[in-house]
Amino acid sequence: MGNRALNKPADQTTVLVTGGAGFIGSHTVVELLDRGYDVVVVDDLSNSSQEALERVRALTGTQADGQRGRLTFYKESILDAQALEQVFERHPVDVIIHFAGFKAVGESVQKPLEYYWNNVAGTLALCDVARRHGCKNLVFSSSATVYGEPEFVPITESCPKHTPTNPYGQTKSMLEQILTDLYVGDDEWNVVLLRYFNPIGAHVSGTIGEDPEGIPNNLLPYVAQVAVGKLERVGVFGDDYPTPDGTGVRDYIHVVDLARGHVAALDWMAGRVGTGEALGLGSLAGQPAVDGTRRGVGIFNLGTGKGSSVLDVIHAFERACGHEIPYQVMPRRAGDVAENYAACEKARDELGWVAEYDLDRMCEDSWRWQSQNPNGYRG
């Protein structure tokens, strides 16, 4: 069976979004619906909330399930091949944006089997069902963790991948290889690997945002919860790095910019933008096929290209919320690098995508979400 062509209008294209009720997934669904795509979400809600999708409906004015150009939701696991079969039988899925997966670095060290099983086996099940239904177009939610300790910054897509320091990062690196091998074995596959840096922020409406369970693992939701009074102070791990203020520097990207990067990837896969040079895999550098749909494996960093320190983030959030945020300097964490930020010229040149929002805007939108929803989607 061949592969579905993507060179048709958005309102005639069905996108399956796995993990679409999560932080990045829900914001991407908004962007897809705003562009007119028909969206089908599969999410087991193990680390997300159906309320996010109800708010997405309200934001985008979508109607009931099953209508063309609308949003349809299935509470299912990507490990359940039979459930996936039913989704593909009911919907003419043209392309998959694959977010679903466990994502907590620390937890992955404690539960490696669960992470490898869910993230790797789940993706294998998804790809197996998809190809049986003639859908070999996939955008994969990867991560800058695949670079390990980078050889240079800013990090380009040609920076060598090093062994990730935890099972979560290892699943991303393994899946990049698996998806590349899919194309090597069958050149009808059309794969984009999007390597995210540090997504923060929230939709400008304040109605959807990041809603971590328990104590947040990442800096910004932690800062936000200190700002709203749920947590006492921010722990700053190390202030003696060779950086301007001694704290670690990372590339923070607004989640809406990140979401728009996925829409840009769909345009690129469909042959509507770019030249094909960005595939960057030598013999895997395919060109648009006869039907206009690209074939190959494209790799793109999604970041701002600008590093911000931990203290930069804290001070930007103080400006957003209007009061001081207490923090305490603590010893460095093992495995942390001094600075890590992206080179994003490839995404600009090939996808026609650039991050638009700066750190102040990211923190303003995060504060609006956190202050309006102190307990996240739980009211």
Short mmCIF file of N, CA, C and O in Angstrom, two decimals, residues 140-227:
data_model
loop_
_atom_site.label_atom_id
_atom_site.label_comp_id
_atom_site.label_asym_id
_atom_site.label_seq_id
_atom_site.Cartn_x
_atom_site.Cartn_y
_atom_site.Cartn_z
N PHE A 140 7.42 13.71 14.51
CA PHE A 140 7.74 13.15 15.82
C PHE A 140 8.23 14.22 16.78
O PHE A 140 9.09 15.03 16.46
N SER A 141 7.67 14.17 17.99
CA SER A 141 8.03 15.07 19.08
C SER A 141 9.32 14.57 19.72
O SER A 141 9.31 13.73 20.60
N SER A 142 10.46 15.09 19.23
CA SER A 142 11.74 14.70 19.80
C SER A 142 12.23 15.77 20.76
O SER A 142 11.44 16.61 21.21
N SER A 143 13.50 15.78 21.06
CA SER A 143 13.99 16.64 22.14
C SER A 143 15.46 16.95 21.96
O SER A 143 16.22 16.14 21.41
N ALA A 144 15.86 18.10 22.46
CA ALA A 144 17.28 18.45 22.45
C ALA A 144 18.09 17.54 23.36
O ALA A 144 19.32 17.54 23.29
N THR A 145 17.42 16.72 24.17
CA THR A 145 18.16 15.77 25.01
C THR A 145 18.95 14.78 24.17
O THR A 145 19.89 14.17 24.67
N VAL A 146 18.58 14.60 22.89
CA VAL A 146 19.31 13.63 22.06
C VAL A 146 20.75 14.07 21.81
O VAL A 146 21.59 13.25 21.44
N TYR A 147 21.05 15.34 22.02
CA TYR A 147 22.43 15.81 21.84
C TYR A 147 23.31 15.46 23.03
O TYR A 147 24.54 15.59 22.95
N GLY A 148 22.70 15.04 24.15
CA GLY A 148 23.47 14.77 25.35
C GLY A 148 24.19 16.03 25.79
O GLY A 148 23.63 17.13 25.76
N GLU A 149 25.45 15.90 26.20
CA GLU A 149 26.26 17.08 26.48
C GLU A 149 26.80 17.56 25.15
O GLU A 149 27.66 16.91 24.54
N PRO A 150 26.30 18.70 24.63
CA PRO A 150 26.61 19.08 23.25
C PRO A 150 28.08 19.42 23.03
O PRO A 150 28.74 19.94 23.93
N GLU A 151 28.56 19.11 21.84
CA GLU A 151 29.96 19.40 21.51
C GLU A 151 30.18 20.89 21.29
O GLU A 151 31.30 21.38 21.42
N PHE A 152 29.11 21.61 20.92
CA PHE A 152 29.24 23.05 20.70
C PHE A 152 27.88 23.71 20.84
O PHE A 152 26.84 23.05 20.72
N VAL A 153 27.90 25.00 21.14
CA VAL A 153 26.67 25.82 21.15
C VAL A 153 26.96 27.08 20.34
O VAL A 153 28.09 27.57 20.34
N PRO A 154 25.96 27.63 19.64
CA PRO A 154 24.61 27.07 19.51
C PRO A 154 24.62 25.71 18.80
O PRO A 154 25.49 25.45 17.98
N ILE A 155 23.65 24.88 19.15
CA ILE A 155 23.59 23.51 18.66
C ILE A 155 22.89 23.48 17.30
O ILE A 155 21.71 23.84 17.19
N THR A 156 23.58 23.04 16.28
CA THR A 156 22.95 22.84 14.97
C THR A 156 22.47 21.40 14.87
O THR A 156 22.84 20.53 15.68
N GLU A 157 21.66 21.14 13.84
CA GLU A 157 21.14 19.79 13.64
C GLU A 157 22.23 18.80 13.30
O GLU A 157 22.04 17.58 13.43
N SER A 158 23.39 19.28 12.86
CA SER A 158 24.51 18.38 12.54
C SER A 158 25.40 18.10 13.74
O SER A 158 26.36 17.35 13.63
N CYS A 159 25.07 18.68 14.89
CA CYS A 159 25.82 18.40 16.11
C CYS A 159 25.70 16.90 16.43
O CYS A 159 24.58 16.35 16.40
N PRO A 160 26.80 16.22 16.69
CA PRO A 160 26.71 14.77 16.96
C PRO A 160 25.79 14.47 18.14
O PRO A 160 25.79 15.18 19.14
N LYS A 161 25.01 13.40 17.99
CA LYS A 161 24.18 12.95 19.10
C LYS A 161 25.06 12.17 20.07
O LYS A 161 25.84 11.32 19.65
N HIS A 162 24.94 12.47 21.35
CA HIS A 162 25.66 11.72 22.37
C HIS A 162 24.66 10.90 23.17
O HIS A 162 23.45 11.14 23.11
N THR A 163 25.15 9.96 23.92
CA THR A 163 24.26 9.11 24.71
C THR A 163 23.50 9.95 25.73
O THR A 163 24.13 10.63 26.55
N PRO A 164 22.17 9.95 25.69
CA PRO A 164 21.40 10.71 26.69
C PRO A 164 21.68 10.19 28.09
O PRO A 164 22.06 9.03 28.28
N THR A 165 21.48 11.04 29.07
CA THR A 165 21.84 10.71 30.45
C THR A 165 20.71 10.05 31.22
O THR A 165 20.84 9.79 32.41
N ASN A 166 19.58 9.77 30.57
CA ASN A 166 18.44 9.17 31.27
C ASN A 166 17.58 8.40 30.29
O ASN A 166 17.64 8.63 29.07
N PRO A 167 16.76 7.45 30.77
CA PRO A 167 15.93 6.65 29.87
C PRO A 167 14.95 7.47 29.03
O PRO A 167 14.68 7.10 27.88
N TYR A 168 14.42 8.57 29.57
CA TYR A 168 13.53 9.41 28.77
C TYR A 168 14.23 9.87 27.50
O TYR A 168 13.74 9.72 26.39
N GLY A 169 15.41 10.48 27.66
CA GLY A 169 16.16 10.95 26.51
C GLY A 169 16.56 9.80 25.60
O GLY A 169 16.58 9.94 24.37
N GLN A 170 16.85 8.65 26.20
CA GLN A 170 17.23 7.49 25.40
C GLN A 170 16.08 7.04 24.50
O GLN A 170 16.28 6.64 23.35
N THR A 171 14.82 7.11 25.02
CA THR A 171 13.68 6.72 24.17
C THR A 171 13.56 7.65 22.98
O THR A 171 13.25 7.22 21.87
N LYS A 172 13.81 8.95 23.17
CA LYS A 172 13.73 9.89 22.05
C LYS A 172 14.80 9.58 21.01
O LYS A 172 14.54 9.58 19.80
N SER A 173 16.02 9.31 21.48
CA SER A 173 17.11 9.01 20.56
C SER A 173 16.85 7.70 19.80
O SER A 173 17.06 7.61 18.58
N MET A 174 16.37 6.69 20.52
CA MET A 174 16.07 5.40 19.88
C MET A 174 14.97 5.55 18.84
O MET A 174 15.05 4.98 17.75
N LEU A 175 13.93 6.32 19.18
CA LEU A 175 12.82 6.48 18.25
C LEU A 175 13.24 7.27 17.02
O LEU A 175 12.75 7.00 15.91
N GLU A 176 14.14 8.24 17.17
CA GLU A 176 14.67 8.91 15.98
C GLU A 176 15.31 7.90 15.04
O GLU A 176 15.12 7.95 13.82
N GLN A 177 16.08 6.97 15.62
CA GLN A 177 16.75 5.95 14.79
C GLN A 177 15.74 5.02 14.15
O GLN A 177 15.84 4.68 12.96
N ILE A 178 14.75 4.59 14.93
CA ILE A 178 13.72 3.69 14.41
C ILE A 178 12.97 4.33 13.24
O ILE A 178 12.75 3.71 12.18
N LEU A 179 12.58 5.60 13.41
CA LEU A 179 11.82 6.28 12.36
C LEU A 179 12.68 6.53 11.13
O LEU A 179 12.18 6.49 9.99
N THR A 180 13.97 6.76 11.32
CA THR A 180 14.89 6.89 10.18
C THR A 180 15.01 5.55 9.45
O THR A 180 14.99 5.50 8.21
N ASP A 181 15.12 4.47 10.22
CA ASP A 181 15.21 3.14 9.61
C ASP A 181 13.95 2.77 8.85
O ASP A 181 14.01 2.05 7.84
N LEU A 182 12.79 3.27 9.31
CA LEU A 182 11.55 3.03 8.57
C LEU A 182 11.67 3.55 7.14
O LEU A 182 11.26 2.90 6.19
N TYR A 183 12.23 4.76 7.02
CA TYR A 183 12.38 5.34 5.68
C TYR A 183 13.43 4.59 4.86
O TYR A 183 13.25 4.37 3.66
N VAL A 184 14.51 4.16 5.51
CA VAL A 184 15.55 3.40 4.80
C VAL A 184 14.94 2.12 4.21
O VAL A 184 15.22 1.73 3.08
N GLY A 185 14.08 1.48 5.00
CA GLY A 185 13.46 0.24 4.54
C GLY A 185 12.31 0.44 3.58
O GLY A 185 11.97 -0.47 2.81
N ASP A 186 11.68 1.61 3.61
CA ASP A 186 10.51 1.89 2.76
C ASP A 186 10.49 3.38 2.46
O ASP A 186 10.10 4.18 3.30
N ASP A 187 10.94 3.75 1.24
CA ASP A 187 11.13 5.17 0.94
C ASP A 187 9.84 5.92 0.67
O ASP A 187 9.87 7.08 0.25
N GLU A 188 8.68 5.29 0.98
CA GLU A 188 7.42 6.04 0.94
C GLU A 188 7.19 6.81 2.23
O GLU A 188 6.33 7.69 2.29
N TRP A 189 7.95 6.50 3.27
CA TRP A 189 7.77 7.21 4.54
C TRP A 189 8.23 8.66 4.42
O TRP A 189 9.16 8.98 3.69
N ASN A 190 7.54 9.51 5.15
CA ASN A 190 7.76 10.95 5.14
C ASN A 190 7.77 11.36 6.61
O ASN A 190 6.73 11.46 7.25
N VAL A 191 8.98 11.55 7.16
CA VAL A 191 9.15 11.72 8.61
C VAL A 191 9.83 13.05 8.91
O VAL A 191 10.79 13.43 8.24
N VAL A 192 9.32 13.75 9.92
CA VAL A 192 10.00 14.95 10.42
C VAL A 192 10.28 14.75 11.91
O VAL A 192 9.37 14.39 12.67
N LEU A 193 11.53 14.96 12.30
CA LEU A 193 11.95 14.88 13.70
C LEU A 193 12.14 16.30 14.21
O LEU A 193 13.03 17.02 13.73
N LEU A 194 11.30 16.72 15.14
CA LEU A 194 11.39 18.08 15.69
C LEU A 194 12.04 18.01 17.06
O LEU A 194 11.48 17.41 18.00
N ARG A 195 13.23 18.60 17.17
CA ARG A 195 13.97 18.57 18.42
C ARG A 195 13.68 19.85 19.20
O ARG A 195 14.18 20.91 18.88
N TYR A 196 12.84 19.70 20.24
CA TYR A 196 12.43 20.85 21.05
C TYR A 196 13.53 21.23 22.03
O TYR A 196 14.23 20.37 22.56
N PHE A 197 13.55 22.52 22.36
CA PHE A 197 14.39 22.95 23.46
C PHE A 197 13.50 23.07 24.71
O PHE A 197 12.97 22.06 25.15
N ASN A 198 13.23 24.20 25.27
CA ASN A 198 12.50 24.24 26.55
C ASN A 198 11.19 25.00 26.40
O ASN A 198 11.17 26.23 26.52
N PRO A 199 10.09 24.30 26.12
CA PRO A 199 8.81 24.99 25.93
C PRO A 199 8.22 25.51 27.24
O PRO A 199 8.14 24.79 28.23
N ILE A 200 7.83 26.78 27.21
CA ILE A 200 7.14 27.40 28.36
C ILE A 200 6.03 28.29 27.80
O ILE A 200 5.75 28.27 26.61
N GLY A 201 5.40 29.08 28.64
CA GLY A 201 4.33 29.95 28.17
C GLY A 201 2.99 29.25 28.17
O GLY A 201 2.83 28.14 28.70
N ALA A 202 2.00 29.90 27.59
CA ALA A 202 0.64 29.38 27.54
C ALA A 202 -0.13 30.17 26.48
O ALA A 202 0.34 31.21 26.01
N HIS A 203 -1.30 29.69 26.13
CA HIS A 203 -2.15 30.41 25.18
C HIS A 203 -2.49 31.79 25.75
O HIS A 203 -2.72 31.93 26.96
N VAL A 204 -2.55 32.79 24.89
CA VAL A 204 -2.75 34.17 25.34
C VAL A 204 -4.07 34.35 26.10
O VAL A 204 -4.20 35.24 26.94
N SER A 205 -5.03 33.48 25.84
CA SER A 205 -6.32 33.57 26.52
C SER A 205 -6.23 33.21 28.00
O SER A 205 -7.12 33.56 28.79
N GLY A 206 -5.18 32.47 28.38
CA GLY A 206 -5.07 32.00 29.76
C GLY A 206 -5.94 30.81 30.06
O GLY A 206 -6.05 30.40 31.23
N THR A 207 -6.56 30.20 29.03
CA THR A 207 -7.48 29.09 29.29
C THR A 207 -6.83 27.72 29.14
O THR A 207 -7.35 26.73 29.66
N ILE A 208 -5.70 27.61 28.42
CA ILE A 208 -4.96 26.35 28.38
C ILE A 208 -3.49 26.65 28.67
O ILE A 208 -2.99 27.73 28.35
N GLY A 209 -2.82 25.69 29.32
CA GLY A 209 -1.42 25.88 29.68
C GLY A 209 -0.85 24.60 30.24
O GLY A 209 -1.43 23.53 30.10
N GLU A 210 0.30 24.73 30.90
CA GLU A 210 0.97 23.54 31.44
C GLU A 210 0.38 23.22 32.81
O GLU A 210 0.30 24.09 33.67
N ASP A 211 0.02 21.94 33.00
CA ASP A 211 -0.65 21.52 34.23
C ASP A 211 0.01 20.26 34.76
O ASP A 211 -0.54 19.17 34.68
N PRO A 212 1.24 20.39 35.31
CA PRO A 212 1.95 19.20 35.79
C PRO A 212 1.29 18.62 37.03
O PRO A 212 0.74 19.35 37.85
N GLU A 213 1.35 17.30 37.15
CA GLU A 213 0.83 16.65 38.35
C GLU A 213 1.88 16.73 39.44
O GLU A 213 3.06 16.49 39.21
N GLY A 214 1.45 17.07 40.63
CA GLY A 214 2.38 17.13 41.75
C GLY A 214 3.36 18.30 41.62
O GLY A 214 3.07 19.31 40.98
N ILE A 215 4.53 18.14 42.22
CA ILE A 215 5.55 19.19 42.17
C ILE A 215 6.19 19.18 40.79
O ILE A 215 6.63 18.14 40.31
N PRO A 216 6.24 20.33 40.11
CA PRO A 216 6.76 20.36 38.74
C PRO A 216 8.23 19.94 38.67
O PRO A 216 9.02 20.19 39.58
N ASN A 217 8.59 19.32 37.54
CA ASN A 217 9.98 18.94 37.30
C ASN A 217 10.75 20.06 36.61
O ASN A 217 11.97 20.13 36.71
N ASN A 218 10.04 20.90 35.87
CA ASN A 218 10.71 21.91 35.05
C ASN A 218 10.68 23.28 35.72
O ASN A 218 9.81 23.57 36.54
N LEU A 219 11.61 24.13 35.30
CA LEU A 219 11.79 25.42 35.97
C LEU A 219 10.55 26.28 35.92
O LEU A 219 10.10 26.80 36.95
N LEU A 220 9.97 26.48 34.73
CA LEU A 220 8.96 27.53 34.67
C LEU A 220 7.67 27.20 35.41
O LEU A 220 7.18 28.04 36.16
N PRO A 221 7.09 26.01 35.26
CA PRO A 221 5.89 25.78 36.10
C PRO A 221 6.22 25.87 37.58
O PRO A 221 5.37 26.27 38.38
N TYR A 222 7.46 25.55 37.95
CA TYR A 222 7.85 25.68 39.36
C TYR A 222 7.85 27.15 39.78
O TYR A 222 7.29 27.52 40.81
N VAL A 223 8.47 28.00 38.95
CA VAL A 223 8.48 29.44 39.23
C VAL A 223 7.06 29.96 39.34
O VAL A 223 6.72 30.74 40.24
N ALA A 224 6.19 29.53 38.42
CA ALA A 224 4.81 30.00 38.41
C ALA A 224 4.08 29.60 39.69
O ALA A 224 3.29 30.38 40.23
N GLN A 225 4.35 28.39 40.19
CA GLN A 225 3.67 27.95 41.39
C GLN A 225 4.21 28.65 42.64
O GLN A 225 3.48 28.85 43.61
N VAL A 226 5.48 29.06 42.61
CA VAL A 226 5.99 29.91 43.69
C VAL A 226 5.31 31.28 43.62
O VAL A 226 4.87 31.83 44.64
N ALA A 227 5.18 31.80 42.40
CA ALA A 227 4.56 33.13 42.22
C ALA A 227 3.12 33.16 42.72
O ALA A 227 2.67 34.17 43.25
#
